[in-house]
């Protein structure tokens, strides 16, 4: 269609184009009808513009029939106007109606008050027209571009690993079983073992892909399907991996500060993030929590209440290092004092956004660790096999993309950091 070819984005229209004829596409965000004059706001993916239709305009009666959310194309003359938003308006000369909306959403996507999450998710594509949400997802895209650019500059290559797998990597509880032809298989909880293997061929690898966790409870920080940024590198240990992760976080923040200025303004976000991020050992924090009167013993994972307490003590990003070996996965490398491991979590206040470790690269040691966690080494034969061919020392981390985005955009609910959230109660849309 000719009209489509002529299309301009609203953000390209400014008072410099005064008098020019332009073609715009989008949907109607609001209509103000004053009898003899109508103001129709047209939005597209990044901006909004006023279309002013007076009674003497031949299109007046056709504009009268339109409803909010309808999708239209408009050809018109750009006119400077002091009273219009952004100082410009469009005087229409042609109207193409693509789709008249039949329903009014059960909430206004333009109001500041945020309606019930489930109501919004039921018509997510409409909810995503909300300016704040569109800003969040543009920042998400900025972060993805930054991560790829950063890792590319550091000589990583992007890989893809199977999402249908035969055995658990992150503990058995949170697995999704699936039918795989005539046998049982699982959705991958992480690309852990594959990314480790790939360091044998490529040295430095990363993957940005879904991970699946059958989380039994509905919380504001867990999804059943999340995106993980997995990074793995040969010939480094967990201290190098922490530095790499820290640099990746800083690089991403600098990137969006440069390329997402408008979105950061809409969300009213300012950053004050510098490195190095503070590093605390697990043992240090247990002692601190105990001083605070918290109920926790060395060897236990932090409960939600204890994480809240930690969140109150901290300000921004920090690492928790050197975790008890027994509460970390079998592939994490124990220190010379085998009770403690070369592991870390990157936290932001009370939220864990990444975890990583030096990995075991000796077959007998990893078999030992599997057994001590009640896992059957035979079901990992496909993985253990490659240890016989020169497995290098290596380390890496998994960064939860949605959780990272939550810390950037200051979101309380992880559902606003993903397009179509999946949780125990939600499998649609
Ligand atoms: P872990 O299980 O800690 O480690 O996961 C890594 C990061 O992924 C994110 N994440 C989640 N985000 C949303 N919903 C979930 N249900 C969810 N589960 C995990 C978190 C978390 O910090 N293989 C290791 C990583 C490694 O050692 O390289 C792993 O999967 O942000």
Short mmCIF file of C-alpha atoms in Angstrom, two decimals, residues 188-385:
data_model
loop_
_atom_site.label_atom_id
_atom_site.label_comp_id
_atom_site.label_asym_id
_atom_site.label_seq_id
_atom_site.Cartn_x
_atom_site.Cartn_y
_atom_site.Cartn_z
CA UNK A 188 16.59 -27.02 30.96
CA UNK A 189 16.94 -25.24 34.30
CA UNK A 190 20.16 -23.70 32.99
CA UNK A 191 22.74 -24.27 30.25
CA UNK A 192 25.28 -24.97 32.99
CA UNK A 193 26.96 -28.21 31.89
CA UNK A 194 26.89 -27.35 28.19
CA UNK A 195 28.44 -23.92 28.67
CA UNK A 196 31.18 -25.53 30.76
CA UNK A 197 31.87 -28.11 28.04
CA UNK A 198 31.98 -25.42 25.36
CA UNK A 199 34.92 -23.70 27.08
CA UNK A 200 36.90 -26.75 25.92
CA UNK A 201 36.46 -25.66 22.31
CA UNK A 202 35.82 -21.91 22.42
CA UNK A 203 37.43 -20.76 25.69
CA UNK A 204 34.92 -17.92 26.29
CA UNK A 205 31.22 -18.45 25.64
CA UNK A 206 27.90 -16.89 26.50
CA UNK A 207 24.25 -17.69 25.98
CA UNK A 208 21.17 -15.53 26.40
CA UNK A 209 18.21 -17.88 26.55
CA UNK A 210 15.23 -19.09 28.57
CA UNK A 211 15.69 -21.14 31.71
CA UNK A 212 12.79 -23.14 33.14
CA UNK A 213 12.11 -23.49 36.85
CA UNK A 214 9.00 -25.17 38.23
CA UNK A 215 8.72 -22.65 41.06
CA UNK A 216 5.93 -23.88 43.34
CA UNK A 217 4.99 -20.48 44.77
CA UNK A 218 3.94 -17.21 43.26
CA UNK A 219 6.36 -14.48 44.29
CA UNK A 220 7.34 -11.11 42.89
CA UNK A 221 10.82 -12.31 41.98
CA UNK A 222 10.32 -15.81 40.50
CA UNK A 223 9.20 -16.81 37.03
CA UNK A 224 8.68 -20.32 35.68
CA UNK A 225 10.39 -19.18 32.48
CA UNK A 226 13.09 -16.53 32.76
CA UNK A 227 15.92 -15.29 30.56
CA UNK A 228 19.41 -16.01 31.80
CA UNK A 229 22.63 -14.44 30.60
CA UNK A 230 25.08 -17.29 31.05
CA UNK A 231 28.79 -16.61 30.80
CA UNK A 232 31.63 -19.12 31.06
CA UNK A 233 35.36 -18.75 30.53
CA UNK A 234 38.34 -21.09 30.61
CA UNK A 235 41.49 -20.42 32.67
CA UNK A 236 39.87 -18.04 35.15
CA UNK A 237 38.58 -18.45 38.69
CA UNK A 238 35.62 -17.01 40.56
CA UNK A 239 37.41 -13.77 41.48
CA UNK A 240 37.98 -13.08 37.75
CA UNK A 241 34.36 -14.03 37.04
CA UNK A 242 33.20 -11.50 39.66
CA UNK A 243 35.28 -8.77 38.02
CA UNK A 244 33.88 -9.69 34.63
CA UNK A 245 30.32 -9.55 35.96
CA UNK A 246 30.97 -6.23 37.67
CA UNK A 247 32.34 -4.79 34.41
CA UNK A 248 29.35 -6.16 32.51
CA UNK A 249 26.92 -4.48 34.91
CA UNK A 250 28.76 -1.14 34.74
CA UNK A 251 29.05 -1.34 30.94
CA UNK A 252 25.30 -2.00 30.63
CA UNK A 253 24.41 0.91 32.88
CA UNK A 254 26.73 3.28 31.00
CA UNK A 255 25.24 2.06 27.72
CA UNK A 256 21.64 2.77 28.69
CA UNK A 257 22.66 6.10 30.22
CA UNK A 258 23.95 6.97 26.74
CA UNK A 259 21.28 5.41 24.53
CA UNK A 260 18.10 5.34 26.63
CA UNK A 261 18.04 8.93 27.88
CA UNK A 262 14.37 9.44 27.07
CA UNK A 263 13.25 6.20 28.73
CA UNK A 264 15.28 6.92 31.87
CA UNK A 265 13.61 10.33 32.01
CA UNK A 266 10.12 8.83 31.66
CA UNK A 267 10.88 6.38 34.46
CA UNK A 268 12.64 9.07 36.50
CA UNK A 269 15.73 6.92 37.00
CA UNK A 270 19.15 8.17 38.00
CA UNK A 271 22.18 6.02 38.66
CA UNK A 272 25.03 6.22 41.04
CA UNK A 273 26.85 2.94 40.48
CA UNK A 274 30.60 2.59 40.76
CA UNK A 275 32.95 -0.33 41.06
CA UNK A 276 34.23 -2.24 42.87
CA UNK A 277 30.99 -3.55 44.36
CA UNK A 278 31.46 -4.40 48.04
CA UNK A 279 32.33 -8.05 48.67
CA UNK A 280 31.27 -9.85 51.85
CA UNK A 281 31.86 -13.47 52.64
CA UNK A 282 28.86 -15.60 53.52
CA UNK A 283 30.35 -16.16 57.00
CA UNK A 284 30.74 -12.41 57.60
CA UNK A 285 27.11 -11.78 56.75
CA UNK A 286 25.89 -14.64 58.92
CA UNK A 287 27.74 -13.05 61.84
CA UNK A 288 26.28 -9.63 61.03
CA UNK A 289 22.76 -11.03 60.79
CA UNK A 290 23.20 -12.77 64.13
CA UNK A 291 24.31 -9.48 65.68
CA UNK A 292 21.07 -8.08 64.29
CA UNK A 293 19.19 -10.80 66.16
CA UNK A 294 18.27 -12.77 63.03
CA UNK A 295 17.55 -16.47 63.24
CA UNK A 296 20.09 -18.20 61.02
CA UNK A 297 22.83 -20.79 61.46
CA UNK A 298 26.02 -21.18 59.45
CA UNK A 299 25.31 -23.57 56.57
CA UNK A 300 21.74 -22.43 55.93
CA UNK A 301 20.61 -20.43 52.93
CA UNK A 302 19.26 -16.93 53.59
CA UNK A 303 15.49 -16.95 54.15
CA UNK A 304 13.28 -14.26 52.63
CA UNK A 305 13.21 -12.47 56.01
CA UNK A 306 16.99 -12.56 56.28
CA UNK A 307 17.37 -11.29 52.73
CA UNK A 308 15.11 -8.38 53.69
CA UNK A 309 17.39 -7.62 56.62
CA UNK A 310 20.43 -7.77 54.35
CA UNK A 311 18.63 -5.44 51.94
CA UNK A 312 18.21 -2.92 54.76
CA UNK A 313 21.91 -3.09 55.61
CA UNK A 314 23.14 -2.68 52.02
CA UNK A 315 22.83 -0.01 49.39
CA UNK A 316 22.85 -1.25 45.80
CA UNK A 317 25.00 -4.00 44.31
CA UNK A 318 27.24 -6.22 46.45
CA UNK A 319 28.69 -9.72 46.32
CA UNK A 320 28.25 -12.54 48.82
CA UNK A 321 31.22 -14.88 48.39
CA UNK A 322 32.56 -18.17 49.72
CA UNK A 323 29.32 -20.01 50.39
CA UNK A 324 29.09 -23.33 52.26
CA UNK A 325 29.83 -26.02 49.68
CA UNK A 326 26.83 -28.10 50.64
CA UNK A 327 24.24 -25.47 49.67
CA UNK A 328 25.81 -24.78 46.27
CA UNK A 329 25.44 -26.99 43.16
CA UNK A 330 27.70 -30.01 42.58
CA UNK A 331 29.76 -28.34 39.86
CA UNK A 332 30.95 -25.50 42.17
CA UNK A 333 34.54 -25.88 43.28
CA UNK A 334 35.29 -26.34 47.01
CA UNK A 335 38.17 -24.34 48.54
CA UNK A 336 41.10 -26.01 50.32
CA UNK A 337 38.83 -25.92 53.38
CA UNK A 338 36.26 -28.10 51.60
CA UNK A 339 33.34 -26.81 53.69
CA UNK A 340 33.57 -23.53 51.78
CA UNK A 341 33.35 -23.07 48.01
CA UNK A 342 34.68 -20.66 45.39
CA UNK A 343 31.22 -19.24 44.83
CA UNK A 344 29.43 -15.90 44.74
CA UNK A 345 26.02 -14.32 44.42
CA UNK A 346 25.61 -10.82 43.09
CA UNK A 347 22.92 -9.08 45.09
CA UNK A 348 21.08 -5.79 44.76
CA UNK A 349 19.73 -4.95 48.20
CA UNK A 350 17.53 -7.97 48.99
CA UNK A 351 17.43 -9.37 45.46
CA UNK A 352 19.83 -11.99 44.09
CA UNK A 353 20.50 -11.16 40.47
CA UNK A 354 23.33 -13.55 39.61
CA UNK A 355 25.30 -16.47 40.93
CA UNK A 356 28.54 -18.01 39.80
CA UNK A 357 31.60 -19.99 40.80
CA UNK A 358 34.89 -21.59 39.90
CA UNK A 359 33.96 -25.02 38.59
CA UNK A 360 35.36 -28.42 39.35
CA UNK A 361 37.44 -29.60 36.39
CA UNK A 362 38.54 -32.97 37.80
CA UNK A 363 36.27 -35.91 37.01
CA UNK A 364 36.74 -37.81 40.29
CA UNK A 365 35.98 -34.69 42.32
CA UNK A 366 32.78 -33.88 40.48
CA UNK A 367 31.60 -37.49 40.81
CA UNK A 368 32.21 -37.22 44.57
CA UNK A 369 30.18 -34.04 44.75
CA UNK A 370 27.33 -35.55 42.73
CA UNK A 371 27.17 -38.49 45.10
CA UNK A 372 27.21 -36.28 48.18
CA UNK A 373 24.19 -34.42 46.74
CA UNK A 374 22.33 -37.69 46.14
CA UNK A 375 22.73 -37.52 42.35
CA UNK A 376 23.51 -40.55 40.23
CA UNK A 377 26.74 -39.93 38.25
CA UNK A 378 25.52 -42.42 35.59
CA UNK A 379 22.83 -39.99 34.50
CA UNK A 380 25.58 -37.43 33.81
CA UNK A 381 27.68 -39.80 31.74
CA UNK A 382 27.33 -37.56 28.67
CA UNK A 383 28.97 -34.76 30.67
CA UNK A 384 31.57 -36.69 32.67
CA UNK A 385 32.90 -38.27 29.47
#
